Backbone as a printed PyTorch tensor [residue, N CA C, xyz], in Angstrom:
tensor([[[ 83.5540,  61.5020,  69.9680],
         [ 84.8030,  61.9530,  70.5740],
         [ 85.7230,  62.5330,  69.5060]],

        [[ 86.5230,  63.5270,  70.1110],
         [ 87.5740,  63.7980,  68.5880],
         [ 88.6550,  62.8900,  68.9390]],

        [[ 89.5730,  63.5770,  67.7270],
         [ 90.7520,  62.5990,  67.7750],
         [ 91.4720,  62.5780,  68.7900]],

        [[ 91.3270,  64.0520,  69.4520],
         [ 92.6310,  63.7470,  70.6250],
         [ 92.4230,  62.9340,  71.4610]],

        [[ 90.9030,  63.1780,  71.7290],
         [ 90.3040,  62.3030,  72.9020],
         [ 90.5530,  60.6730,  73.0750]],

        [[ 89.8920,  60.5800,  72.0810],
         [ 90.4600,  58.9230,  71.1990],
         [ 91.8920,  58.6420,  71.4640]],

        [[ 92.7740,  59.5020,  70.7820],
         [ 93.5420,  59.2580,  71.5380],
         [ 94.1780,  58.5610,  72.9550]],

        [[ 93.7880,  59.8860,  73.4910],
         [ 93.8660,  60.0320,  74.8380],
         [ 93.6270,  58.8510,  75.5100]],

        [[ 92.4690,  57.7530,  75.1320],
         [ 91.7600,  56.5880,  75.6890],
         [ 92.6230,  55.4260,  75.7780]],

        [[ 93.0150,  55.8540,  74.2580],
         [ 93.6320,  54.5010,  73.5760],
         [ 95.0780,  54.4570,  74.0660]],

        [[ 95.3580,  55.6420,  74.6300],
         [ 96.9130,  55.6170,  75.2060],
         [ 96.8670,  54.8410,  76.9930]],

        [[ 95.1890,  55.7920,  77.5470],
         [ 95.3210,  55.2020,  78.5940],
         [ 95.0810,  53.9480,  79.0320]],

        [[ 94.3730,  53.2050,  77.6580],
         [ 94.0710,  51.6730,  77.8950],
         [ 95.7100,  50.9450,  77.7630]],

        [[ 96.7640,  51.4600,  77.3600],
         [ 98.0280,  50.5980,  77.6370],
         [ 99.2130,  51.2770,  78.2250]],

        [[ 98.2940,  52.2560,  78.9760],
         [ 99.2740,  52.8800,  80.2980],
         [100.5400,  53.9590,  79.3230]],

        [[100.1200,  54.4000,  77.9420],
         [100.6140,  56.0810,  77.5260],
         [ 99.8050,  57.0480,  78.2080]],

        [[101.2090,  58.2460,  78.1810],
         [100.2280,  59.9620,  78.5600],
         [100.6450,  60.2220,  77.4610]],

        [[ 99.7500,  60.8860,  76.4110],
         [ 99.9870,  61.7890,  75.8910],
         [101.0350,  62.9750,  75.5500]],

        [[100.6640,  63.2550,  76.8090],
         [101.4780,  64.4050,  77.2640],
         [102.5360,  64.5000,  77.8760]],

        [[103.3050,  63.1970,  77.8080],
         [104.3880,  62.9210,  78.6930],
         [105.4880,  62.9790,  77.7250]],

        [[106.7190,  63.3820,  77.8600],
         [107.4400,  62.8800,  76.8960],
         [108.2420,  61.6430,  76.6580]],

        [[108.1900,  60.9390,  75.4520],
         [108.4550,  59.5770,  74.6660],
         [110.1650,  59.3620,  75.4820]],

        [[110.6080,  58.4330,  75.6510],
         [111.6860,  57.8800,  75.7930],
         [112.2370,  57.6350,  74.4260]],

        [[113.3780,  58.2700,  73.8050],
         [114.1390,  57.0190,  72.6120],
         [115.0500,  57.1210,  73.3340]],

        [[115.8070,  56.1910,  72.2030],
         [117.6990,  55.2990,  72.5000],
         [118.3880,  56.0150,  71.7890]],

        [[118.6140,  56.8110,  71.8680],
         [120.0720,  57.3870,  70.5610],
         [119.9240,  58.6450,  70.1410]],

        [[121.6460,  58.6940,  69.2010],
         [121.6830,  60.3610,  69.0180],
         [120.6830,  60.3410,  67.9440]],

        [[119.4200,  60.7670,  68.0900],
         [119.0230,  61.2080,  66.9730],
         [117.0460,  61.8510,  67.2600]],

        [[116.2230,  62.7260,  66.1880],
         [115.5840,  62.9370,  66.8040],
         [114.0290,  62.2460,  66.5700]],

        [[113.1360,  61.9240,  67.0330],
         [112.2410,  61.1930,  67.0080],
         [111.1250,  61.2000,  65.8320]],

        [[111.0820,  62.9210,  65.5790],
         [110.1650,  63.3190,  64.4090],
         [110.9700,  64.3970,  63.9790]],

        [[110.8290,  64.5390,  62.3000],
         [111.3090,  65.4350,  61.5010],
         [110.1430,  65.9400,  60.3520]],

        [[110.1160,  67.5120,  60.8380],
         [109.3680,  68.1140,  59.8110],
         [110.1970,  68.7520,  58.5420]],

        [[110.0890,  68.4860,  57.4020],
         [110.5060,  69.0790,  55.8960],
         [108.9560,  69.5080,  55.2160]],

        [[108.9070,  70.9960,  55.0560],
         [107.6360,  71.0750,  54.6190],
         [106.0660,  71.0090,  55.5780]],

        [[105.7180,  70.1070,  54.7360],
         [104.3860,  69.5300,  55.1090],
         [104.4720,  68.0750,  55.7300]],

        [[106.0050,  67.4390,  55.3600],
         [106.2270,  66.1390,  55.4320],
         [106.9080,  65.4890,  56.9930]],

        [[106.1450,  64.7410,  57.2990],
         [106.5910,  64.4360,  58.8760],
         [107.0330,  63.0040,  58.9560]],

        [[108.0860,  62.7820,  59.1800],
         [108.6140,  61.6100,  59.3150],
         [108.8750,  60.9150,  61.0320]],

        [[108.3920,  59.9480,  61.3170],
         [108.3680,  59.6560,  62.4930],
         [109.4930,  58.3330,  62.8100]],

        [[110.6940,  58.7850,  63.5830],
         [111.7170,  57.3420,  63.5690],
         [111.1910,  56.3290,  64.0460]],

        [[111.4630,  54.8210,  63.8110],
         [111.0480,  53.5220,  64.4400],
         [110.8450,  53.6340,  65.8560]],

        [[109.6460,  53.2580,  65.7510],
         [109.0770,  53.4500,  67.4720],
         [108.8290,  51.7670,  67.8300]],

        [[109.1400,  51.5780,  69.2710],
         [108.9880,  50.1480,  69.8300],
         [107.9380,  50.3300,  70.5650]],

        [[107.7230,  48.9950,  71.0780],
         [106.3950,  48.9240,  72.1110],
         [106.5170,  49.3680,  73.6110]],

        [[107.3170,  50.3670,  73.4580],
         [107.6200,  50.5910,  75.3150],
         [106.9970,  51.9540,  75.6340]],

        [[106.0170,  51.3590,  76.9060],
         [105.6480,  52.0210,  78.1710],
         [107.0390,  52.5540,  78.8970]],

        [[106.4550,  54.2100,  79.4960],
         [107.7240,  54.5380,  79.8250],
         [109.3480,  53.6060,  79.7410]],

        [[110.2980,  53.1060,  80.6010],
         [111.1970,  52.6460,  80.5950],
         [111.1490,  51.0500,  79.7200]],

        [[110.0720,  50.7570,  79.7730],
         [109.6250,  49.0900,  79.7280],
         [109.5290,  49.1470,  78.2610]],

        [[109.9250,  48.0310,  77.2950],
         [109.4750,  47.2650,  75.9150],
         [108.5240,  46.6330,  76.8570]],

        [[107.2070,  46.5510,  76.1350],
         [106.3100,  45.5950,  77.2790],
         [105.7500,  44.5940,  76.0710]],

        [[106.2350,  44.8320,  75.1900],
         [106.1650,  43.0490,  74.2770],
         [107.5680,  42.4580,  73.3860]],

        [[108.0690,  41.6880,  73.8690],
         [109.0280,  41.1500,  73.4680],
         [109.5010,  39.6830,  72.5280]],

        [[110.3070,  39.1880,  72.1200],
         [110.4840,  37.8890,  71.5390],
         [110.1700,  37.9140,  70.1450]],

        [[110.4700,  37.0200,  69.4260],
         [110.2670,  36.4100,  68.2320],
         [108.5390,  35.8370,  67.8820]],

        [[108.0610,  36.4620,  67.1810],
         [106.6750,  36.0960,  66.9510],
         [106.5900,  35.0910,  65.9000]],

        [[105.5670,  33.9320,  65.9460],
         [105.6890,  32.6740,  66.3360],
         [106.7170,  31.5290,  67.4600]],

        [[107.1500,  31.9680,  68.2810],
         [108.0040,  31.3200,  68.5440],
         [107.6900,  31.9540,  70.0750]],

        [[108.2280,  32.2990,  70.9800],
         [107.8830,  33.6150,  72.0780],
         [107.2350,  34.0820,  72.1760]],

        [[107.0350,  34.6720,  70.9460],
         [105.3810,  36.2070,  71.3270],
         [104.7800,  35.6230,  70.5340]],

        [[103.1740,  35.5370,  70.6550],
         [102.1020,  35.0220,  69.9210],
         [101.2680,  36.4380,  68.9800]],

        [[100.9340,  35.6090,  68.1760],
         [100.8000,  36.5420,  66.9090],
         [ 99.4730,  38.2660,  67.3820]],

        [[ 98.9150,  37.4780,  68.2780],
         [ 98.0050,  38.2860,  69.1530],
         [ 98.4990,  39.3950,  70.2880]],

        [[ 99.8630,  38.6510,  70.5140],
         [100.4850,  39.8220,  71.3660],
         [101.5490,  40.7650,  70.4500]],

        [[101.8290,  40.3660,  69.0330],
         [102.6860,  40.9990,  68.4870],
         [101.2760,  42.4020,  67.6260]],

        [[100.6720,  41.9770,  67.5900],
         [ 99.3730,  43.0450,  67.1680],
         [ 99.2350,  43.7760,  68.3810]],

        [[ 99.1490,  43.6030,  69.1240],
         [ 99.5320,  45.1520,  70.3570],
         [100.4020,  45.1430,  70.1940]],

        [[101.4870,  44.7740,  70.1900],
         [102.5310,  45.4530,  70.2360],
         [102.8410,  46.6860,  69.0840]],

        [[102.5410,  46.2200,  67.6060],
         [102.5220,  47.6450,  66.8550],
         [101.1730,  48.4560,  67.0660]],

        [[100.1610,  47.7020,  68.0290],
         [ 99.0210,  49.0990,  68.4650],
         [ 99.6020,  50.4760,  69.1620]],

        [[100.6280,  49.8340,  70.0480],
         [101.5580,  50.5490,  70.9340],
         [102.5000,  51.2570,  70.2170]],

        [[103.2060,  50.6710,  69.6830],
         [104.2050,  51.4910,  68.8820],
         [103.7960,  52.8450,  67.6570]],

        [[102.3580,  52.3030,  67.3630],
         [101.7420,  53.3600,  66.6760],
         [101.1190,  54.1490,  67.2160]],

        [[100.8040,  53.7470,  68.7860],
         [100.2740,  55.0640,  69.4950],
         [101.3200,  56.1270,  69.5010]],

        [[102.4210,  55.3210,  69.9230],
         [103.4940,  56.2260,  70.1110],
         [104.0040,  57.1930,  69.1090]],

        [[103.7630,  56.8670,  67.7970],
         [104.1960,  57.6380,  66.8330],
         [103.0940,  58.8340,  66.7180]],

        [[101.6960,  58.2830,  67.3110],
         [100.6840,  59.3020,  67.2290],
         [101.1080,  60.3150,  68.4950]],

        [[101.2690,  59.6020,  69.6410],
         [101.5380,  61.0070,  70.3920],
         [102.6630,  61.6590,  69.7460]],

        [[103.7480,  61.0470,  69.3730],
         [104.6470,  62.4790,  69.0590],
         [104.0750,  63.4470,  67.6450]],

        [[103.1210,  63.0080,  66.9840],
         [102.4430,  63.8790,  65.7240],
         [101.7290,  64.8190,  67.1510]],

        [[100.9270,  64.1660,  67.9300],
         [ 99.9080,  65.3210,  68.9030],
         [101.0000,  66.0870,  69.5270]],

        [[101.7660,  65.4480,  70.4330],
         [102.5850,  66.8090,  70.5450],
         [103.6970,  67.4890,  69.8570]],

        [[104.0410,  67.2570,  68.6640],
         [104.3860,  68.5160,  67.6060],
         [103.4660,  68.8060,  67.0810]],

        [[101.8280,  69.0690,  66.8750],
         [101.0240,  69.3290,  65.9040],
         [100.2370,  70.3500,  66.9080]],

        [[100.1580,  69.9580,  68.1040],
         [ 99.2930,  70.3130,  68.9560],
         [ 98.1000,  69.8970,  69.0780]],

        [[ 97.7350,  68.6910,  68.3760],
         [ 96.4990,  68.3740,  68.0620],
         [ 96.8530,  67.4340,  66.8450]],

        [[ 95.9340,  66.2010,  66.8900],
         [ 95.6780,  65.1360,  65.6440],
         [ 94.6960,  65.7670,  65.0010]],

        [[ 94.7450,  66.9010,  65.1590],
         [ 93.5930,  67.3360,  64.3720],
         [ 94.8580,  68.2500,  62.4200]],

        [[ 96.0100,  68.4850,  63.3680],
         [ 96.9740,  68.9380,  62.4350],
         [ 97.3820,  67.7180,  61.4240]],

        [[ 97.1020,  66.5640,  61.5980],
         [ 96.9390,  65.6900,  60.2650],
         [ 96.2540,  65.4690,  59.2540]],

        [[ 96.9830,  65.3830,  58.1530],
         [ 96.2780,  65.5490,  56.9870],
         [ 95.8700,  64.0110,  56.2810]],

        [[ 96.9160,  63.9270,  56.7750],
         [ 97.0590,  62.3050,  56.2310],
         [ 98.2040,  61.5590,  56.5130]],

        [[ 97.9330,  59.6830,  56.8250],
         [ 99.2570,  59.1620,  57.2150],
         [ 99.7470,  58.9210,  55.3370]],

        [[100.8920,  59.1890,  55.0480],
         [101.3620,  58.6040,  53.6180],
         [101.7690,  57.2200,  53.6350]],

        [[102.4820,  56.6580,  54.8780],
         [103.1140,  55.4370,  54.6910],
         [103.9630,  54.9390,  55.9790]],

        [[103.4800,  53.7540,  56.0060],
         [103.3690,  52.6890,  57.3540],
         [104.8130,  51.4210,  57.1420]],

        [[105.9280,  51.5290,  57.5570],
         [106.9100,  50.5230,  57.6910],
         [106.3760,  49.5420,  58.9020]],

        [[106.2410,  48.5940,  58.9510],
         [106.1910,  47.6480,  60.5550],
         [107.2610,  46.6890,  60.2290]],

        [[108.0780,  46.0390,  61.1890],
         [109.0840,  45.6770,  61.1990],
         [108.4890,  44.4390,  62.3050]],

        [[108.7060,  43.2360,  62.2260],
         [107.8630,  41.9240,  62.6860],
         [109.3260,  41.1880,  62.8710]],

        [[109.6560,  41.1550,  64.4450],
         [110.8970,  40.0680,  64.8320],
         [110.1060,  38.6350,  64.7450]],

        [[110.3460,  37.7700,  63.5340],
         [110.1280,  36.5600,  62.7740],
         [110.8780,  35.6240,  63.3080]],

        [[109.9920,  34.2200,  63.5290],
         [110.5470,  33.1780,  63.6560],
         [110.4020,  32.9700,  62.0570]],

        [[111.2290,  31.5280,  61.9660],
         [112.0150,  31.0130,  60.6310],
         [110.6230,  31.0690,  59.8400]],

        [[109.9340,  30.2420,  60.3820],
         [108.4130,  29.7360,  59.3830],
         [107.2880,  30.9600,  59.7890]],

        [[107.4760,  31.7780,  60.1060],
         [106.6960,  32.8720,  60.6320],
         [106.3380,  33.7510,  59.5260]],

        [[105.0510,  33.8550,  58.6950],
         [104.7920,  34.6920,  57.1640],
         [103.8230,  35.4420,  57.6230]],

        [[103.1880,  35.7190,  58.9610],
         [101.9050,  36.4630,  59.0710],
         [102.3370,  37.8000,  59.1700]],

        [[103.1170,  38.4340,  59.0210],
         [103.4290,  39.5500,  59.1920],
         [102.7090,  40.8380,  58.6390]],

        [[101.8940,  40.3160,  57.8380],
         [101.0230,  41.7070,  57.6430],
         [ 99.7840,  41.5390,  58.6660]],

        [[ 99.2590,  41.0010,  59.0940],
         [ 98.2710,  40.6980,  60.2660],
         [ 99.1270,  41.2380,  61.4590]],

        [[100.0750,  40.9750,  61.9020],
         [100.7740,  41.9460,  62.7530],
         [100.8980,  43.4040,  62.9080]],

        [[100.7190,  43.7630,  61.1560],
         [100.7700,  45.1300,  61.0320],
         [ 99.7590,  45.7840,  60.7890]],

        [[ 97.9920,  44.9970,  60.6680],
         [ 97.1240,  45.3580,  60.7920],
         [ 96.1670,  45.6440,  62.2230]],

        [[ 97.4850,  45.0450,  63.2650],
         [ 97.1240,  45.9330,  64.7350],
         [ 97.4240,  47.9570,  64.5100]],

        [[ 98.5070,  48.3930,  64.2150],
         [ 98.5290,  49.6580,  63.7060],
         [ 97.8380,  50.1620,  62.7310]],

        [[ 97.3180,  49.5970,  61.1430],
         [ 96.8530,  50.2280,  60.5360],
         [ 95.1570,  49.9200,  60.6180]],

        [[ 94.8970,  49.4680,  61.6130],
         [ 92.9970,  49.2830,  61.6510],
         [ 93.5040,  50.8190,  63.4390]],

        [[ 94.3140,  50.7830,  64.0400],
         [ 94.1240,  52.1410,  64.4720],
         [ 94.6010,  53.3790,  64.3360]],

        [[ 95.0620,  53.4730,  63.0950],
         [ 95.3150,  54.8720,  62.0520],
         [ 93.6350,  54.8820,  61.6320]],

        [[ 93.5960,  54.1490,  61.1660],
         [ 91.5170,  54.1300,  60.4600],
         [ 91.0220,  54.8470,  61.6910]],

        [[ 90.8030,  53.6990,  62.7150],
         [ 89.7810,  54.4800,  64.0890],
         [ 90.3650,  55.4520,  64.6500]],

        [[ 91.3610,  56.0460,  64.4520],
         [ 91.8540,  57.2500,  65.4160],
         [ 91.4380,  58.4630,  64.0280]],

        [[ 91.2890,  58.4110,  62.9450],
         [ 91.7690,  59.5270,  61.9590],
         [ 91.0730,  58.9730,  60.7490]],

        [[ 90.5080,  57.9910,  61.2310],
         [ 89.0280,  57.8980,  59.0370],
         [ 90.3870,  58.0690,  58.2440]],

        [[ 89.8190,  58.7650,  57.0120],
         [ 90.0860,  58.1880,  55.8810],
         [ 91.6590,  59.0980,  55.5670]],

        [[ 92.1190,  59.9220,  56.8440],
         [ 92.9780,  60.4700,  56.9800],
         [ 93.8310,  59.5830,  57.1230]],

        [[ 93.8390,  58.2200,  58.0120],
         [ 94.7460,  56.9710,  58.4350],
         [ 94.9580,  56.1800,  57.6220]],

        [[ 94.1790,  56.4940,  56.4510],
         [ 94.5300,  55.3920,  55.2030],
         [ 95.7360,  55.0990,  54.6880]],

        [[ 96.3500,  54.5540,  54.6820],
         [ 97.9630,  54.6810,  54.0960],
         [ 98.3060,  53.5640,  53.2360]],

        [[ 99.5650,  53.5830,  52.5800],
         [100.4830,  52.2900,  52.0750],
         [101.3170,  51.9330,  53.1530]],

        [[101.4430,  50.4850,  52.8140],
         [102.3770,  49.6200,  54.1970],
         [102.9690,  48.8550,  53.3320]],

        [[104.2840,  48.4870,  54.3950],
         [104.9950,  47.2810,  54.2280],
         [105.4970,  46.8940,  55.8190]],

        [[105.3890,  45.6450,  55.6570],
         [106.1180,  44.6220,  56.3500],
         [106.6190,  43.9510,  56.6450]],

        [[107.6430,  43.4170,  56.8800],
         [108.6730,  42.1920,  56.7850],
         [108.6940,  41.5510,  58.6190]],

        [[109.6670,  40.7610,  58.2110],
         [109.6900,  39.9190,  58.9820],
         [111.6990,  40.1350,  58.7990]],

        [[111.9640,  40.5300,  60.2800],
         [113.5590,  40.0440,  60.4550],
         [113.8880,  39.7150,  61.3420]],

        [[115.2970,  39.4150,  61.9990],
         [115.6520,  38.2720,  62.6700],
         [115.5710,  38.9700,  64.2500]],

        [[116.2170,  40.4390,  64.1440],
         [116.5640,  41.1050,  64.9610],
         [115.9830,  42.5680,  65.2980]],

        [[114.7540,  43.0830,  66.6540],
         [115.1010,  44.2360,  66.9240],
         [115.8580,  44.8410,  68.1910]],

        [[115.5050,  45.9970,  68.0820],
         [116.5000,  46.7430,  69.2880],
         [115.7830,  46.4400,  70.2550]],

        [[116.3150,  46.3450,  71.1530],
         [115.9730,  45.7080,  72.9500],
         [115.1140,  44.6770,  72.8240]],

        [[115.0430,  43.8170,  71.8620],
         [114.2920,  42.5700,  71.3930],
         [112.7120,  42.7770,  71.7260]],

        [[112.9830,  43.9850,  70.9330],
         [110.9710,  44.2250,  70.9840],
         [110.3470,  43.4930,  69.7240]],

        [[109.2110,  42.8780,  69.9740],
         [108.5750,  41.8030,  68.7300],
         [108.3860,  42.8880,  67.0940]],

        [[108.1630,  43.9020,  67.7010],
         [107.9130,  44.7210,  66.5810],
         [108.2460,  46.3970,  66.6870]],

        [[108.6340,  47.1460,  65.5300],
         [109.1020,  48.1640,  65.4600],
         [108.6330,  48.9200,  64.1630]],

        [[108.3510,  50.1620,  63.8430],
         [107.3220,  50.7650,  63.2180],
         [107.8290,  51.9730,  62.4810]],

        [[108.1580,  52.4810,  61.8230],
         [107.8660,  53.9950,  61.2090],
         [107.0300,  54.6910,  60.4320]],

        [[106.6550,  55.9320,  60.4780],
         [105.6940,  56.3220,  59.4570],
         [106.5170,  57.7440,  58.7490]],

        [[105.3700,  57.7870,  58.0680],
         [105.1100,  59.3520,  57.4070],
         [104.0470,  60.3640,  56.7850]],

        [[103.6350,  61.1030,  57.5410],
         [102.8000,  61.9660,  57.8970],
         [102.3770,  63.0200,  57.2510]],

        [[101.2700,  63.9780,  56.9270],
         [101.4020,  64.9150,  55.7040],
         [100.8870,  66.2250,  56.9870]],

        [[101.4840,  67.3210,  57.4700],
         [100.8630,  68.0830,  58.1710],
         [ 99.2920,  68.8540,  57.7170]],

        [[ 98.4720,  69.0080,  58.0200],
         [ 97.4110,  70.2230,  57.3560],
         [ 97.5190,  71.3030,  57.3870]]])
């Protein structure tokens, strides 16, 4: 399958279109091209209108549901690369993976949270998805989604 297709699957296994356009919250715009360089703003886990994973992980959301949840949020950053690129095929490479993990107090797994997004940068895009990450753990996100994401992108 190519990438879009893949895509395409992986959006419809948690109820994304592709081709639909993304919902954000605020004045501002979702992806920014400088160059070659594509920056994608913090994306949450929401299906159209819906955050569809929520709470504090360990505590509320279990560490298994906070790993979809940045599967989701990184789809989302992939559809908006497919539709400004016209294709995942216009990636060159991801440069770098923020995940943002709403933490309970004793809660340290947070890079396992963020290896729901970066094991599907790998399967959507090989050695193109390879990137640097970081992750933390904080107290608070917006509309109390468990997890929240940004990247940055190299066009081809």
């Amino acid at each position: 399958m190519t990438r879009d297709q893949q895509l395409a699957a992986a959006c419809a296994a948690e109820g994304l279109d592709p081709n639909e356009a993304l919902q954000i919250g605020g004045q501002y715009v979702a992806l920014l091209q400088h160059g070659q360089e594509i920056h994608i703003s913090g994306q949450i886990p929401r299906v159209g209108s819906q955050v569809v994973v929520c709470g504090r992980v360990g505590e509320s959301c279990s560490e298994a549901e906070a790993q979809r949840a940045a599967r989701i949020a990184c789809l989302r950053a992939l559809v908006l690369l497919y539709q400004h690129l016209g294709s995942l095929d216009g990636v060159a490479r991801i440069l770098r993976l923020n995940v943002y993990v709403q933490s309970a107090a004793n809660y340290t797994r947070q890079s396992e949270v963020a290896n729901g997004a970066s094991a599907l940068l790998y399967q959507l895009l090989g050695e193109a998805g390879v990137h640097v990450r970081t992750s933390v753990g904080v107290y608070q996100l917006p509309k109390n989604a468990a997890v929240e994401l940004d990247m940055v992108a190299i066009a081809a």
